[in-house]
Amino acid sequence: MSASPPYREITLKGIAAAPGIAFGRVYVFRKDELVVQERRVAPGEIEGEIGRLQSSIDRSKKELTKILAFAEEKLGPAQAKIFEAQLLILDDVVLFDSVNKRIRYERMNAEFILHDEMEKYFRLMSSARESYARDRAMDLEEVRNRILRNLQEQKLTSRFDGSFVIAAHSLGAADAMILSRNNVLAYVTEAGGATSHMALLARALKIPTVAGVHQVLQHLGEETEVIVDGYSGTVVVNPSPTTAREYRGRLREHEVFEGTLSELRDLPAETLDGHRVTLAVNLELREELDFILKQGSDGVGLYRSETLLIGKEVFPSEEQQFQEYRAIAEAMAPLRVIIRTFDIGGDKLMTQQTRENNPFLGWRGIRIMLDKPQVFLDQLRAILRASARRNVAIMFPMVSNIKEVRLARQLIEQAKDELRAKGIPFDESLSVGVMVEVPAAAVIAEDLAREVQFLSIGTNDLIQYLLAVDRGNDIVSELYQEFHPAVIRFLRRIIERGKGGGVWVGMCGEMAGDPLATMLLVGLGLDEFSVVPNMLPEIKKIIRSIHFNEAKHLADRVLAMDTEDEIRQYLTAVMRQKFPDIPLAQGQPVPERLT
Ligand code: PEP
Ligand code: MG
């Protein structure tokens, strides 16, 4: 690789979306911009317009069915699910009925009405805090664009000869899949982030990807030479021979490091001086189980059972839930699976719509379930039945007082009585736990500890309630600080009081899977970490490379600091020094050194 003058080397930063380092020439993948024009349709043309829409939907179905088959063949059914979800949108009778009705009544063209109608759902879903709702938004957007392209009869070229780094303004999951039929060295996009479906697929396809590189296309022509570093989120345009050598060296180091991560699989999460913690994973969909089992976890620390409600109008029956819970418990056995009872309300899935001025301070989680004892009992019986192998525990979300826990426990006893009466087996000594995600629960942690067998800290909600910051609100998102001194001191309190009360204390919020927080949390005495599956090897690596005393010392220092900046900079400096290979806070600028 050479970059002789007049080419100038330029380094651009983006978001590390799929790991790996690639060297090669660029192929710019261009899609015409979708322009949706508003056009009146004469009464005599309306049926033709509806027919045109239907043909585009049919064509989109054909295309997606092909992509689904290709994805299943290449990646297996679990990863291919993205396209099943997209196909389901094309079968949404309610959506397309209302589009057709509007074309008739409003006498506007199909593109305009379709775009407008789907935009409503898209906005609703994309503003949600829950990742699966935002996933739905991504699918909706991709499907909408596919139908629109078919309506406008746009053609895309997705075949090319040779090996290339594909650069594009944006790529959908289907684009990433289709393009991978060629020899793709890497993906670089101007839009998108690490959590998009496209990034997920790129990781499964093992194609290094950097997303969100601002205006990268301006610097690229056909065949420009680049280096794509999907570990650090860097793209080097026209690299000099010295830079290329440097990156080849980095690539070798990463290969060695990844080799050590996979060696950790069967080793316990314990410090160099033998302090053992439980390292579990958060589970949202059953399809992730294969991947989770390969990662070498100690179990599932949080199964978000409300994902069973996606796309449902009514709550699933006890039997349907039992089948699901049993499949998960069996796949994980003998490892423990903590099933959280439906956490709905707030901005999460609801089977019925309620109007609340302040939904986050409203009817959410356990509050709803206690108000619907029959629904709650169905779920509790289903979980109990799945516990026959003694590896299941139950956890309640959004608890804010002791009474809620006592009422929920009474319902568990009632469910047990009903099963006993029918001679149905279950685990008589099944553990029950409470999520600590409302500040009030944190304050009464020792009282809660007397009622249950474990506490699990839900930092995602706890931080927003403690700091009075809606993390979905861009205006104040900078105030949502994981390392705010109040958060750290609160965590210490929950852990100390909970353990003092005789129970183990875990964490299933995102903070548990943030490498920057690992040493601190070990030092604070956290017993269990439940993390997003792909972060597990890194977190285990950190735990296995430190001494407990050193972590406690670090926690003491952090507890004495009074700003989030100071804490973050200190933790970053420690991590950079001890673990230079572990990427920190993807996409966010992290301070270089202690000031
Ligand atoms: C949390 O609040 O930290 C948590 C794990 O629950 P969820 O993100 O599902 O609200
Ligand atoms: Mg929560």
Short mmCIF file of N, CA, C and O in Angstrom, two decimals, residues 288-358:
data_model
loop_
_atom_site.label_atom_id
_atom_site.label_comp_id
_atom_site.label_asym_id
_atom_site.label_seq_id
_atom_site.Cartn_x
_atom_site.Cartn_y
_atom_site.Cartn_z
N GLU A 288 -30.72 -15.37 21.26
CA GLU A 288 -29.34 -15.00 21.63
C GLU A 288 -28.66 -16.10 22.44
O GLU A 288 -27.47 -16.00 22.73
N LEU A 289 -29.42 -17.13 22.83
CA LEU A 289 -28.86 -18.12 23.76
C LEU A 289 -27.60 -18.81 23.25
O LEU A 289 -26.66 -19.03 24.01
N ASP A 290 -27.57 -19.16 21.97
CA ASP A 290 -26.40 -19.85 21.43
C ASP A 290 -25.15 -19.03 21.65
O ASP A 290 -24.13 -19.52 22.12
N PHE A 291 -25.27 -17.75 21.31
CA PHE A 291 -24.14 -16.84 21.43
C PHE A 291 -23.72 -16.74 22.90
O PHE A 291 -22.54 -16.80 23.25
N ILE A 292 -24.73 -16.61 23.77
CA ILE A 292 -24.46 -16.47 25.21
C ILE A 292 -23.71 -17.69 25.75
O ILE A 292 -22.75 -17.58 26.50
N LEU A 293 -24.15 -18.86 25.32
CA LEU A 293 -23.51 -20.08 25.82
C LEU A 293 -22.05 -20.14 25.37
O LEU A 293 -21.19 -20.60 26.10
N LYS A 294 -21.79 -19.61 24.17
CA LYS A 294 -20.41 -19.63 23.67
C LYS A 294 -19.51 -18.66 24.44
O LYS A 294 -18.31 -18.82 24.49
N GLN A 295 -20.13 -17.62 25.02
CA GLN A 295 -19.32 -16.59 25.68
C GLN A 295 -18.77 -17.05 27.02
O GLN A 295 -17.88 -16.43 27.57
N GLY A 296 -19.35 -18.10 27.61
CA GLY A 296 -18.86 -18.58 28.89
C GLY A 296 -19.33 -17.73 30.05
O GLY A 296 -18.54 -17.15 30.78
N SER A 297 -20.66 -17.64 30.25
CA SER A 297 -21.18 -16.83 31.36
C SER A 297 -21.56 -17.73 32.53
O SER A 297 -21.62 -18.94 32.40
N ASP A 298 -21.84 -17.09 33.67
CA ASP A 298 -22.29 -17.84 34.84
C ASP A 298 -23.82 -17.93 34.89
O ASP A 298 -24.38 -18.30 35.91
N GLY A 299 -24.50 -17.51 33.85
CA GLY A 299 -25.96 -17.60 33.85
C GLY A 299 -26.57 -16.34 33.26
O GLY A 299 -25.88 -15.49 32.69
N VAL A 300 -27.90 -16.22 33.41
CA VAL A 300 -28.61 -15.02 32.95
C VAL A 300 -28.99 -14.22 34.19
O VAL A 300 -29.70 -14.72 35.06
N GLY A 301 -28.49 -13.00 34.29
CA GLY A 301 -28.77 -12.17 35.46
C GLY A 301 -30.03 -11.34 35.30
O GLY A 301 -30.56 -10.79 36.26
N LEU A 302 -30.48 -11.21 34.05
CA LEU A 302 -31.72 -10.47 33.78
C LEU A 302 -32.29 -10.98 32.47
O LEU A 302 -31.67 -10.84 31.42
N TYR A 303 -33.46 -11.62 32.55
CA TYR A 303 -34.18 -11.93 31.32
C TYR A 303 -35.34 -10.95 31.27
O TYR A 303 -36.22 -10.95 32.14
N ARG A 304 -35.35 -10.08 30.25
CA ARG A 304 -36.42 -9.08 30.14
C ARG A 304 -37.64 -9.75 29.53
O ARG A 304 -37.82 -9.74 28.31
N SER A 305 -38.49 -10.32 30.40
CA SER A 305 -39.59 -11.14 29.88
C SER A 305 -40.59 -10.33 29.04
O SER A 305 -41.31 -10.89 28.22
N GLU A 306 -40.59 -9.01 29.22
CA GLU A 306 -41.56 -8.21 28.45
C GLU A 306 -41.30 -8.27 26.95
O GLU A 306 -42.17 -7.90 26.16
N THR A 307 -40.14 -8.76 26.54
CA THR A 307 -39.91 -8.89 25.10
C THR A 307 -40.90 -9.88 24.48
O THR A 307 -41.14 -9.84 23.28
N LEU A 308 -41.50 -10.74 25.33
CA LEU A 308 -42.53 -11.66 24.81
C LEU A 308 -43.78 -10.91 24.34
O LEU A 308 -44.62 -11.47 23.65
N LEU A 309 -43.89 -9.67 24.77
CA LEU A 309 -45.11 -8.92 24.44
C LEU A 309 -44.98 -8.13 23.14
O LEU A 309 -45.94 -7.53 22.68
N ILE A 310 -43.79 -8.17 22.53
CA ILE A 310 -43.58 -7.39 21.30
C ILE A 310 -44.59 -7.83 20.25
O ILE A 310 -44.72 -9.02 19.95
N GLY A 311 -45.28 -6.85 19.73
CA GLY A 311 -46.22 -7.12 18.65
C GLY A 311 -47.48 -7.87 19.08
O GLY A 311 -48.26 -8.31 18.25
N LYS A 312 -47.70 -8.03 20.40
CA LYS A 312 -48.89 -8.76 20.87
C LYS A 312 -49.97 -7.78 21.33
O LYS A 312 -49.66 -6.76 21.92
N GLU A 313 -51.21 -8.16 21.09
CA GLU A 313 -52.33 -7.32 21.54
C GLU A 313 -52.76 -7.72 22.94
O GLU A 313 -53.34 -6.95 23.68
N VAL A 314 -52.53 -9.01 23.28
CA VAL A 314 -52.94 -9.50 24.60
C VAL A 314 -51.74 -10.20 25.25
O VAL A 314 -50.79 -10.56 24.57
N PHE A 315 -51.83 -10.36 26.57
CA PHE A 315 -50.74 -11.04 27.27
C PHE A 315 -50.69 -12.51 26.84
O PHE A 315 -51.74 -13.15 26.71
N PRO A 316 -49.49 -13.07 26.65
CA PRO A 316 -49.43 -14.49 26.30
C PRO A 316 -49.94 -15.35 27.47
O PRO A 316 -49.84 -14.95 28.63
N SER A 317 -50.49 -16.52 27.14
CA SER A 317 -51.08 -17.38 28.17
C SER A 317 -49.99 -17.97 29.06
O SER A 317 -48.80 -17.94 28.71
N GLU A 318 -50.42 -18.55 30.18
CA GLU A 318 -49.46 -19.22 31.08
C GLU A 318 -48.69 -20.28 30.30
O GLU A 318 -47.46 -20.38 30.42
N GLU A 319 -49.39 -21.04 29.48
CA GLU A 319 -48.74 -22.14 28.75
C GLU A 319 -47.69 -21.59 27.75
O GLU A 319 -46.57 -22.10 27.69
N GLN A 320 -48.07 -20.55 27.02
CA GLN A 320 -47.11 -19.96 26.06
C GLN A 320 -45.87 -19.45 26.79
O GLN A 320 -44.74 -19.66 26.35
N GLN A 321 -46.11 -18.79 27.91
CA GLN A 321 -44.96 -18.28 28.66
C GLN A 321 -44.12 -19.43 29.20
O GLN A 321 -42.88 -19.38 29.15
N PHE A 322 -44.79 -20.45 29.72
CA PHE A 322 -44.06 -21.60 30.27
C PHE A 322 -43.10 -22.19 29.22
O PHE A 322 -41.95 -22.47 29.50
N GLN A 323 -43.61 -22.36 28.00
CA GLN A 323 -42.79 -22.95 26.94
C GLN A 323 -41.52 -22.13 26.74
O GLN A 323 -40.42 -22.66 26.60
N GLU A 324 -41.69 -20.83 26.76
CA GLU A 324 -40.56 -19.93 26.52
C GLU A 324 -39.57 -19.99 27.69
O GLU A 324 -38.37 -20.15 27.49
N TYR A 325 -40.10 -19.87 28.91
CA TYR A 325 -39.21 -19.84 30.08
C TYR A 325 -38.49 -21.19 30.23
O TYR A 325 -37.33 -21.24 30.59
N ARG A 326 -39.23 -22.27 29.96
CA ARG A 326 -38.61 -23.59 30.11
C ARG A 326 -37.47 -23.75 29.10
O ARG A 326 -36.41 -24.26 29.42
N ALA A 327 -37.72 -23.28 27.86
CA ALA A 327 -36.67 -23.43 26.83
C ALA A 327 -35.40 -22.69 27.27
O ALA A 327 -34.29 -23.20 27.12
N ILE A 328 -35.58 -21.52 27.85
CA ILE A 328 -34.40 -20.75 28.28
C ILE A 328 -33.73 -21.45 29.46
O ILE A 328 -32.51 -21.64 29.48
N ALA A 329 -34.54 -21.86 30.44
CA ALA A 329 -33.98 -22.50 31.64
C ALA A 329 -33.24 -23.78 31.25
O ALA A 329 -32.17 -24.08 31.76
N GLU A 330 -33.81 -24.53 30.32
CA GLU A 330 -33.16 -25.78 29.92
C GLU A 330 -31.87 -25.54 29.17
O GLU A 330 -30.88 -26.21 29.39
N ALA A 331 -31.91 -24.55 28.28
CA ALA A 331 -30.70 -24.26 27.51
C ALA A 331 -29.56 -23.84 28.44
O ALA A 331 -28.41 -24.16 28.21
N MET A 332 -29.89 -23.12 29.50
CA MET A 332 -28.85 -22.59 30.39
C MET A 332 -28.47 -23.57 31.51
O MET A 332 -27.43 -23.39 32.15
N ALA A 333 -29.33 -24.52 31.82
CA ALA A 333 -29.12 -25.41 32.97
C ALA A 333 -27.72 -26.03 32.92
O ALA A 333 -27.24 -26.36 31.83
N PRO A 334 -27.02 -26.17 34.05
CA PRO A 334 -27.47 -25.88 35.42
C PRO A 334 -27.27 -24.42 35.84
O PRO A 334 -27.47 -24.09 36.99
N LEU A 335 -26.90 -23.55 34.87
CA LEU A 335 -26.65 -22.15 35.24
C LEU A 335 -27.97 -21.44 35.54
O LEU A 335 -29.01 -21.77 34.96
N ARG A 336 -27.91 -20.47 36.43
CA ARG A 336 -29.13 -19.80 36.89
C ARG A 336 -29.66 -18.78 35.87
O ARG A 336 -28.89 -18.08 35.23
N VAL A 337 -30.98 -18.73 35.80
CA VAL A 337 -31.65 -17.73 34.95
C VAL A 337 -32.58 -16.90 35.83
O VAL A 337 -33.48 -17.45 36.47
N ILE A 338 -32.35 -15.60 35.88
CA ILE A 338 -33.23 -14.73 36.66
C ILE A 338 -34.26 -14.12 35.71
O ILE A 338 -33.91 -13.36 34.79
N ILE A 339 -35.51 -14.50 35.92
CA ILE A 339 -36.57 -13.99 35.04
C ILE A 339 -37.21 -12.78 35.72
O ILE A 339 -37.70 -12.89 36.85
N ARG A 340 -37.13 -11.65 35.05
CA ARG A 340 -37.79 -10.46 35.61
C ARG A 340 -39.23 -10.46 35.14
O ARG A 340 -39.51 -10.68 33.95
N THR A 341 -40.16 -10.23 36.06
CA THR A 341 -41.57 -10.20 35.66
C THR A 341 -41.78 -8.98 34.75
O THR A 341 -40.99 -8.05 34.76
N PHE A 342 -42.86 -9.03 33.96
CA PHE A 342 -43.07 -8.02 32.92
C PHE A 342 -42.80 -6.60 33.44
O PHE A 342 -43.42 -6.16 34.39
N ASP A 343 -41.88 -5.92 32.76
CA ASP A 343 -41.60 -4.52 33.12
C ASP A 343 -42.18 -3.66 32.02
O ASP A 343 -41.52 -3.33 31.05
N ILE A 344 -43.46 -3.33 32.16
CA ILE A 344 -44.13 -2.54 31.11
C ILE A 344 -44.53 -1.19 31.68
O ILE A 344 -44.44 -0.96 32.88
N GLY A 345 -45.00 -0.31 30.80
CA GLY A 345 -45.35 1.04 31.24
C GLY A 345 -44.17 1.96 31.04
O GLY A 345 -43.14 1.56 30.51
N GLY A 346 -44.28 3.20 31.48
CA GLY A 346 -43.23 4.17 31.17
C GLY A 346 -43.21 4.30 29.67
O GLY A 346 -44.23 4.54 29.04
N ASP A 347 -42.06 4.06 29.05
CA ASP A 347 -42.05 4.09 27.59
C ASP A 347 -42.00 2.67 27.04
O ASP A 347 -41.72 2.46 25.88
N LYS A 348 -42.23 1.68 27.92
CA LYS A 348 -42.10 0.31 27.43
C LYS A 348 -43.43 -0.23 26.94
O LYS A 348 -44.47 0.32 27.23
N LEU A 349 -43.33 -1.38 26.30
CA LEU A 349 -44.50 -2.01 25.70
C LEU A 349 -45.72 -2.05 26.59
O LEU A 349 -45.63 -2.42 27.75
N MET A 350 -46.83 -1.72 26.04
CA MET A 350 -48.08 -1.84 26.78
C MET A 350 -49.09 -2.50 25.88
O MET A 350 -49.14 -2.22 24.69
N THR A 351 -49.92 -3.36 26.45
CA THR A 351 -50.92 -3.97 25.60
C THR A 351 -52.13 -3.04 25.45
O THR A 351 -52.95 -3.20 24.60
N GLN A 352 -52.23 -2.08 26.34
CA GLN A 352 -53.29 -1.09 26.17
C GLN A 352 -52.69 0.29 26.37
O GLN A 352 -51.70 0.44 27.08
N GLN A 353 -53.26 1.26 25.73
CA GLN A 353 -52.70 2.60 25.84
C GLN A 353 -53.33 3.35 27.00
O GLN A 353 -54.53 3.36 27.17
N THR A 354 -52.50 3.94 27.83
CA THR A 354 -53.02 4.78 28.90
C THR A 354 -52.39 6.15 28.73
O THR A 354 -51.26 6.25 28.28
N ARG A 355 -53.15 7.15 29.08
CA ARG A 355 -52.60 8.51 28.97
C ARG A 355 -52.08 8.94 30.33
O ARG A 355 -52.81 8.96 31.30
N GLU A 356 -50.81 9.26 30.40
CA GLU A 356 -50.24 9.73 31.65
C GLU A 356 -49.38 10.94 31.33
O GLU A 356 -48.65 10.93 30.35
N ASN A 357 -49.44 11.96 32.17
CA ASN A 357 -48.62 13.13 31.92
C ASN A 357 -47.15 12.84 32.15
O ASN A 357 -46.28 13.43 31.54
N ASN A 358 -46.89 11.92 33.06
CA ASN A 358 -45.53 11.65 33.47
C ASN A 358 -45.30 10.15 33.54
O ASN A 358 -45.14 9.60 34.64
#
